[in-house]
Every structure is written in structure tokens, then in C-alpha cells.
RNA sequence: GGGCCGGUAGCUCAGCCUGGAAGAGUGCCUGGUUCGCACCCAGGAGGUCCCGGGUUCAAAUCCCGGCCGGUCCA
């Protein structure tokens, strides 16, 4: 399939005198009008020689390049559509938007849903973490964020738009007319693209060493090794908007083209000397030869630059390292701004972790540069620079800066630990194992440890592939698939899944409580009817319970589940029902109504939290039961009491405002363009037509649950618990309607119980507790005082026996362990003393022996053990449990042991 | 979702590997020194060793379970 030359032999090329040639370096075939060209004009087969071209000196900024690109395709019959967020929240298989085609997967590319326009053009900001290690050191070849200009045409079997020839013709037209590049300089490299389960032939358009666009013709679905032709043939192009800008500006590096004056302002803000731009230009020209995975190529590149400039390698190396780090910070701060601006909350898991990773890398780079500056100030500069292009940055400025500052504080905590960690380790030699352990458990990057070691005159080797070693350690993480989306046994699910869809009476009238239906299938405890008002579990709402009436018999329904569009009633016991039999059904209304209130209430609370806290608040999970509702939201800080109160107040205001709550069905493409991707907070449905729930002037969300028809029916909301369940995720629990009353009742009971135990009334619990606490403090002081008094007396009155040079002090049996320990300490503070304490414990005698520092306890203990005791000791303290013998006998044993010289 | 690290005096932490009388620094209190402050000196108060179970004569220490915090990976 890939080898099929016919895929690339376009009429366009033949009609326009293009020749197919083969690159002398990489052997890739390419099409060009220039009959003398021998290489494919792409790195690494060529250097970036476009930097020296006289052509196309248009000086487009990124904004200008974007505008020109979009306008060109609009003039040529494409509709401009708005880009999506950089967080791919409309799909569950990706965290980030990595290409413009991602906007249309999977429902539009598979033909289930229509595209918003056809053909269309979009400039989609994308984030790719793959090259995060390489950003900067390649002077712009790698970026974590870029805009992909894509024009797309969706060719259906019955509706053809355009295909390869037109796509290539557009490219030629755009590059020659709009950008003023002579046609002879254009090269179309034959290539093959695969991704996201699709594949097809493609052309890479290269000029002067730079790949400006990729034209993909998606036409296969990949199943294992097989390529199956797609129903839809999709034109999927990607023009590098930043590269267009770089090409027309011919600045020393891509960063200068993208960030313009911001480059110098960053150097200034960081307090670093600028880097000679002639050197950068030379570095940039040869940058294609750097393979960041091979450190020697980095060194080789620097030597080459040094030769070309006639400068010492060390000087070049230092300058370029500094430049690369500043470029990395430029790149990361823009990406951070975009991620947070679209609502990412940094955290320890999921997409949030990607944000934290980037922030940490930026902070680490700043540290390596020796710069002490707030990262948020740099991010703020990016917001200022990009705010007109991406208005969400300005809208969410407060959140973005707050989140960045918080992350910096956390990272600083890590940094302050480094010094003490290193000093505790530096006694022994630090190996790779220690570095991995420290990074893994405490997040301390190895290069910072190495730096700290160096400042102490110690050395440690950080392996070049450190991070891949770490990655390998974590490989054996099994991914748990959630196949049990239904709680039914597999054999039941298999038997009912082909049945016709059940008519959903619970959607037709969400307040319906009873119905009449006909048995479609009866499998013991499992019953399928042709229609039902029983809501099957889904969207975080539990399945209904109730009763089925048949032949005068009333059977309890304990749960309701679904398999596809078939609703299965789970009965309390097995009942044999004939197919076609008529039945009546009735749901447990009190239970259902509570769940409806909790469900609609959840939409109300979520929207309130969003409005109060910011756009970054996103549902991370929810559960609605008859007893209470639970909503997990993304947020970077703990909620204050005041914020919780405000959310509750806002929710109750909306309830009292009696707003209509309306479900309606709508085409998903239209839903997305009208309401944005936030409709998918509760999950992404897998249908072309989706059900939305609108709370008037408050919230619109995709939802399959049953809801009250007016917010007033919720009856009120009380938040009963707020906790942080994970870094970046806050859990809210609340009750609605009549459950508030039972909740209040429980609180009363609890308070009453407390009051009883405190032997007071509930109105005086607080003062009573206060008093008890005071009393307890006083008692502790008093006990301490009496202990001291007691000890003074004890010292004077203890029984002392002389056994040679050693004094044996015999303590009376003391019930107070603290007191006994203190007495032993005091009495053994001089020389030649041994203290014995014998006490009755569980019917046995516990002997404790303490000695002064010049003696030790081993001889005495040995004798006691010989006499049948169990125990031991070390140094100046020992204890032995004696099963038999009296107090006197034991003391005699001790005395004999000492006289025998056993101590 | 999985792994790792940590939780001991108000604060920062040692002790845990190898079970045997709960420690240091700092802060606090009292006294000395000083015109006074800082420094210095002496003394003192301050503990649910995160919680629960187990093993043991004996658990901060070993084992199991839980809670909380941190961190890495997906």
C-alpha cells in the first residue's frame, strides 16, 4: 500500500511539468519543477538555507501569517471556523489537541456527525509534549506549542468536495501567490501518514530546508496490519503557521519570528546578556544536524558554529546554552498560559500533570540560568503578547497567575529540601540509584542535585538517559479497563443486546410514575419490556426501583440497568413471564424524586462553582443517590468557608428564581459550536444526536439523566461536606429538598448525644467543652507537680541494700509508668547504682531493672531468665516477666547476681 | 489508575536498618550578664512518636490495615 507510486502521480504534477526525483541523501522521492535539485530540501538532508533567500521577505508576524492563511482559503471557498481549546475535552482518548484534525475526531471523521462546514479552514493551537526535551536546543525546530493551519474537505460517497490535485494546487497557489515563493523552489516529498487508527499518503511541502506544510489524504482505516478503505476520504492538511512567519521574516531563530520583541524583553527581564544574533543565525542554519538524543551531535554542532564564526568552542557553547535555555522558557511560558487559559488545573494526575510538568521544567531552567524571577511575571508577559489572539488568556488571567504562583511555591519547597537531602547523603557516595529514588519520591531533578554536590566539591554522574531509566521503572502499570459499565452478568447482557430499543417513557415525561407495557424478554430475575418509566443507571444517577404488577402479583424491582438502548429491570426474585404478556409498572417515586433533585441540583452547583471560581472549574466525577449528591471539581486551591457559602447561596438563589429546566435533543456538531465543549463535563456521549439539559440563563450540559422541570422543584441545597480528594480536585457533597430536613435531624441528634455525654443541654455544649479543656490542662499541671513532690519523697525513703560496691535501690510497686521511669532516671544518675522495680501485671510479676551508666544490666537479666523469666535488655535497662516466685525471691535473685559479680 | 517517600516537642528534623529509659537545633519561659538591646551563660516548661490491629517479656522502631501530606509514572 505504502509502495504504491500511483497514489502520488498526480495529474497536477504531470500538467505542470513537475519531475519526480529521488533525494540523494534520504532516497525519498519528491516532485519539483527544478530539474537540477538533488536533495529533498528538508533537514537533515539540507541545512536551513532559506535564511539566506532573497525571496518572500514579507515579515509576517504569527498573527499576520494566520490571517493570510485563513483569508486565502476563505477566498477559495472554505468557511473559517473557530479553533477548539488546547485540552481535547470532547474526546476521552487524548488529553491535548495535537493537530487540527483532532477537532473532528472521531464522530465527524467516521461519518456519524456532519462537519460544521465543508470545506473548512481553521488555525488550531496545538500542544505536543513529545519534544519537550528538545525545545530550545534546536533553535526552533521543536516547539511544545504551535498553530496548525488546516484546510479540510470531507468527501462522502454521495458528496464529493475535492481531493489530491486541488489540495496540491491550493498549496502551490498559496506559497507562490500569497507568499511570493518561486514555484521552482517548492518540493513535494512523497510520504505516508498514520495516526489515530487512520492512514493515507501525504506530501510534505519543503522549501529551503524548512517543511512548511504537510498535505495528508486520509483514506484508510488501520485494523492490525490491514488497510481498509474509509467511507469518507478526508483532506487533512497542516500548515505550520509559525514556520510561515519564520520563512517570511528570516530571523536568526524561529523564536525571534514567533515572539518578536518579547525575545529581547525576556533576556532583559531575566537579567541576562543577549546572544549575538549572527551567532544564532549560524547556529540556526545548521540546527537540522542536531539530534538531541545523541549528545555528540550537539557538541558537533557547536564546534561547527565555532569554526564558522572563528571563535573558541567554549565561548560559543556558553552563549548557545544560555540562548537555548531562554528559548525554552519562552516556549514553555506560552504553552503554560494556553493550557491554564483553557482551564487546565495543575495536579498530580491526568492532564493536570502535564501542566505541572511544564511548569516544573520552566522553573528548573530558570534555576539553571541562575535567575530569581517569578514565573508568573513571565507568563503575564505572554498573556500580554498573545491576549488579542487568544482572548481566554485575558479572561482567565487571575486564575492563570494564581495557579502558576502556587506551583512555584510548591516547587520552592522541593528546592529548599535539596540542601538537607544532599548533606544527609553526601556521607556516602551518591549513585544513580539514589538519584532515581530522590526524583521518584521527592521530585528533585538530578541536575539540581549534581549542582548542589558540585558546590560542595563532590561529584556525581547523571546518566544522559536518566529520564528514560525512570520511565522504564514505571512500565508495569496495568491499565484497568472499565468494561463493567453495566452491572449485569455477561450472559444476560449478551442475550438482550440485540433486542429492539426500549421506548424511554422516562424521557417523554420525567414525572411519570406508572405505565403499562408488554414483556419482550423474561430471563429469570431480568425483565425487558417494550417501554418503561424505569430509569436505567447512567450519568452518575442510580437505576430506579419500584414494582411490576402482573397477574395480580406484585414483584419488586430492585435495580434498573441498560445494555445499549435496551432497558433491563432487575427483579427481587425469579419470575417466569410469557413474551407478549401485559404488565403494569410503578416506580418508587420518593426515591426517584430525590435523585432527580440531586441530579438537577448538581448542574446548578457546578455552574455556580464555575461562575464563582473560574472557567478552570470542570466536573471530574459525580454521583447522585437518594441520600445525597457528590460532585468532584477541578480547582487548584482548597475552598474557603466563604467560597463554599457563596456557592450554596448562588445555588439557592437560582432555585428560588424558579428557572425552567429543559431537556432537548440536538445534533452534536451544532451543540458544540453553539455551547462549546463544556457541555461534555459529565462525559462524552457516543451518538450523533445528543441530549442537552438547559437551565435557563444558567447552564447547558449534555445529560441523559432525569431532571425536575423547574429549579424550584429542587427545593433547596445544603452543602454538607467539602474535601480535597486529590491534588487539584475538590469534592463537594450536598443534599437537596426533603433530605435537608433529615440531614438537619441527624445533626440535632448528634448534638443532643454530645450534650448528654457532657451532662449538659445542647445550648451549653460549647462552654462545657471549653471548661473541660481548661480543667484537663490544670489537672495535667497538677499531676506533674505531685509527681515531682512524690519523687522527692520517694528518693528519701526507698529501700537500699548494699551488695559490695554496688547499691541496690528497691522501688515500691508504682502504678504510674511515667513516675517509675522518672524515678529510675533520677536514682541511676550517680555511679554504682542498680534500681529494681517489681510490679504485678496480668497475674505475673514484671521486673524492671535500671543501672547507672558505669554498669550494665545483662548479668542480672541472665540470672532472672535462668530462674524461669522471659525477657531481656540492653545497656542500662532490662525487663523480665516472672511467672512464678514472690517479690522477695526475685529481689534475692538480683542481689545474688550482683554479689556474684554479674554486672 | 499504579509505584515510591514521609507523618516524632510550637517549627526544622535525628532516632527506625539491627526492638530495650523519647532526643538535637530553633523558638518559648525563668534567672545571670548589660544603663538597655543583641550576643553569651545557667536552669526550666513543652510529646496521642498520625490512627487501629498484630508479633514480642518489651514496639517510635518489625508486620498488616487505614488516614493525611508529598512525589514520580501512565
Coordinates of N, CA and C in Angstrom, one line a residue, chain A residues 461-538:
Chain A
X461 N 27.7 11.5 38.7 CA 27.4 11.4 37.3 C 25.9 11.3 37.1
X462 N 25.3 12.1 36.3 CA 23.9 12.0 35.9 C 23.9 11.4 34.5
X463 N 23.3 10.1 34.4 CA 23.3 9.5 33.1 C 22.5 10.3 32.1
X464 N 23.0 10.3 30.9 CA 22.3 11.1 29.8 C 20.8 10.6 29.6
X465 N 20.6 9.3 29.8 CA 19.3 8.8 29.6 C 18.5 8.6 30.9
X466 N 18.8 9.5 31.8 CA 18.2 9.4 33.2 C 16.7 9.2 33.1
X467 N 16.0 10.1 32.3 CA 14.5 10.1 32.4 C 14.0 8.9 31.7
X468 N 14.7 8.3 30.8 CA 14.1 7.0 30.2 C 14.3 5.9 31.2
X469 N 15.4 5.9 32.0 CA 15.5 4.9 33.1 C 14.4 5.0 34.0
X470 N 14.0 6.2 34.4 CA 12.9 6.4 35.3 C 11.6 5.9 34.7
X471 N 11.4 6.2 33.4 CA 10.2 5.8 32.7 C 10.1 4.3 32.7
X472 N 11.3 3.6 32.5 CA 11.2 2.1 32.5 C 10.7 1.5 33.8
X473 N 11.1 2.2 34.9 CA 10.8 1.7 36.2 C 9.2 1.6 36.4
X474 N 8.6 2.5 35.6 CA 7.1 2.6 35.9 C 6.3 1.8 34.8
X475 N 7.0 1.1 34.0 CA 6.3 0.5 32.8 C 5.2 -0.5 33.3
X476 N 5.4 -1.3 34.3 CA 4.5 -2.3 34.6 C 3.2 -1.8 35.3
X477 N 2.7 -0.7 34.8 CA 1.4 -0.2 35.3 C 0.3 -0.7 34.5
X478 N -0.5 -1.7 35.0 CA -1.6 -2.2 34.2 C -2.7 -1.2 34.0
X479 N -3.2 -1.1 32.8 CA -4.3 -0.1 32.6 C -5.6 -0.9 32.8
X480 N -6.3 -0.5 33.8 CA -7.6 -1.2 34.1 C -8.7 -0.6 33.2
X481 N -9.3 -1.5 32.4 CA -10.4 -1.1 31.6 C -11.7 -1.2 32.3
X482 N -12.5 -0.2 32.1 CA -13.8 -0.3 32.8 C -14.8 -0.9 31.9
X483 N -14.8 -2.2 31.8 CA -15.7 -2.9 31.0 C -17.1 -3.1 31.7
X484 N -17.1 -3.1 33.0 CA -18.3 -3.3 33.7 C -19.1 -2.0 33.7
X485 N -19.4 -1.4 32.5 CA -20.2 -0.2 32.5 C -21.6 -0.6 32.9
X486 N -22.0 -1.9 32.7 CA -23.3 -2.3 33.2 C -23.0 -3.4 34.3
X487 N -23.9 -3.4 35.2 CA -23.7 -4.3 36.3 C -24.3 -5.6 36.1
X488 N -24.8 -5.9 34.9 CA -25.5 -7.1 34.6 C -24.5 -8.2 34.3
X489 N -24.9 -9.5 34.6 CA -24.0 -10.6 34.2 C -23.8 -10.6 32.7
X490 N -22.6 -11.1 32.3 CA -22.3 -11.0 30.8 C -23.3 -11.8 30.0
X491 N -23.8 -13.0 30.5 CA -24.7 -13.8 29.7 C -26.0 -13.1 29.5
X492 N -26.5 -12.4 30.5 CA -27.7 -11.6 30.4 C -27.5 -10.5 29.3
X493 N -26.4 -9.8 29.5 CA -26.2 -8.7 28.5 C -26.2 -9.2 27.1
X494 N -25.5 -10.3 26.9 CA -25.4 -10.9 25.5 C -26.8 -11.2 25.0
X495 N -27.7 -11.7 25.9 CA -29.0 -12.2 25.4 C -29.9 -11.0 25.0
X496 N -29.7 -9.9 25.6 CA -30.6 -8.8 25.4 C -30.1 -7.7 24.5
X497 N -28.8 -7.7 24.1 CA -28.3 -6.6 23.4 C -28.8 -6.4 22.0
X498 N -29.3 -7.6 21.4 CA -29.9 -7.4 20.0 C -31.3 -7.1 20.0
X499 N -32.0 -7.0 21.2 CA -33.4 -6.7 21.2 C -33.7 -5.3 20.7
X500 N -34.9 -5.0 20.2 CA -35.2 -3.7 19.8 C -35.1 -2.7 21.0
X501 N -34.8 -1.4 20.7 CA -34.6 -0.4 21.7 C -35.9 -0.3 22.5
X502 N -35.7 -0.1 23.8 CA -36.9 0.1 24.7 C -37.4 1.6 24.6
X503 N -38.7 1.7 24.5 CA -39.2 3.1 24.4 C -39.0 3.8 25.8
X504 N -38.4 5.0 25.7 CA -38.0 5.6 27.0 C -39.1 6.6 27.5
X505 N -40.0 6.0 28.2 CA -41.1 6.8 28.7 C -40.6 7.8 29.8
X506 N -39.4 7.5 30.4 CA -38.9 8.4 31.4 C -38.3 9.7 30.8
X507 N -38.1 9.7 29.5 CA -37.7 10.9 28.8 C -39.0 11.7 28.4
X508 N -40.0 11.0 27.9 CA -41.2 11.6 27.4 C -41.8 12.5 28.5
X509 N -41.9 11.9 29.7 CA -42.4 12.6 30.8 C -41.6 12.2 32.0
X510 N -40.7 13.2 32.5 CA -39.8 12.8 33.6 C -40.5 12.7 34.9
X511 N -41.8 13.1 34.9 CA -42.6 13.0 36.2 C -43.5 11.8 36.2
X512 N -43.5 11.0 35.1 CA -44.4 9.8 35.0 C -43.9 8.8 36.1
X513 N -45.0 8.2 36.7 CA -44.6 7.3 37.8 C -45.0 5.8 37.5
X514 N -46.1 5.7 36.6 CA -46.5 4.3 36.3 C -46.8 4.2 34.8
X515 N -46.9 3.0 34.3 CA -47.1 2.8 32.9 C -47.6 1.3 32.7
X516 N -48.0 1.1 31.4 CA -48.4 -0.3 31.0 C -47.5 -0.7 29.9
X517 N -47.0 -1.9 29.9 CA -46.1 -2.4 28.8 C -46.3 -3.8 28.6
X518 N -45.5 -4.3 27.6 CA -45.6 -5.7 27.2 C -44.2 -6.4 27.3
X519 N -44.2 -7.6 27.8 CA -43.0 -8.3 28.0 C -42.3 -8.6 26.7
X520 N -41.0 -8.2 26.5 CA -40.3 -8.6 25.4 C -39.4 -9.8 25.6
X521 N -38.8 -9.8 26.8 CA -37.9 -11.0 27.2 C -37.9 -11.1 28.7
X522 N -38.1 -12.3 29.1 CA -38.0 -12.6 30.6 C -37.0 -13.6 30.9
X523 N -36.0 -13.2 31.6 CA -34.9 -14.2 31.9 C -34.7 -14.3 33.4
X524 N -35.6 -15.0 34.1 CA -35.5 -15.2 35.5 C -35.7 -13.9 36.2
X525 N -34.6 -13.3 36.8 CA -34.8 -12.1 37.5 C -34.7 -10.9 36.6
X526 N -34.4 -11.1 35.3 CA -34.2 -10.0 34.4 C -35.3 -9.9 33.4
X527 N -35.9 -8.6 33.4 CA -37.1 -8.4 32.6 C -36.9 -7.3 31.6
X528 N -37.2 -7.5 30.3 CA -37.2 -6.4 29.3 C -38.6 -6.2 28.8
X529 N -39.0 -4.9 28.8 CA -40.3 -4.6 28.3 C -40.2 -3.7 27.1
X530 N -41.3 -3.5 26.4 CA -41.2 -2.7 25.2 C -41.1 -1.2 25.5
X531 N -41.5 -0.8 26.7 CA -41.4 0.6 27.1 C -41.3 0.6 28.6
X532 N -40.8 1.7 29.2 CA -40.7 1.8 30.6 C -40.5 3.2 31.1
X533 N -40.9 3.4 32.4 CA -40.6 4.7 33.0 C -39.5 4.5 34.0
X534 N -39.0 3.2 34.1 CA -37.8 3.0 35.0 C -36.6 3.5 34.3
X535 N -35.9 4.4 35.1 CA -34.6 5.0 34.5 C -33.5 4.0 34.8
X536 N -32.7 3.7 33.8 CA -31.6 2.8 34.0 C -30.4 3.6 34.4
X537 N -29.5 3.0 35.3 CA -28.4 3.6 35.8 C -27.5 4.2 34.7
X538 N -27.1 5.5 34.9 CA -26.3 6.2 33.9 C -26.1 7.6 34.3

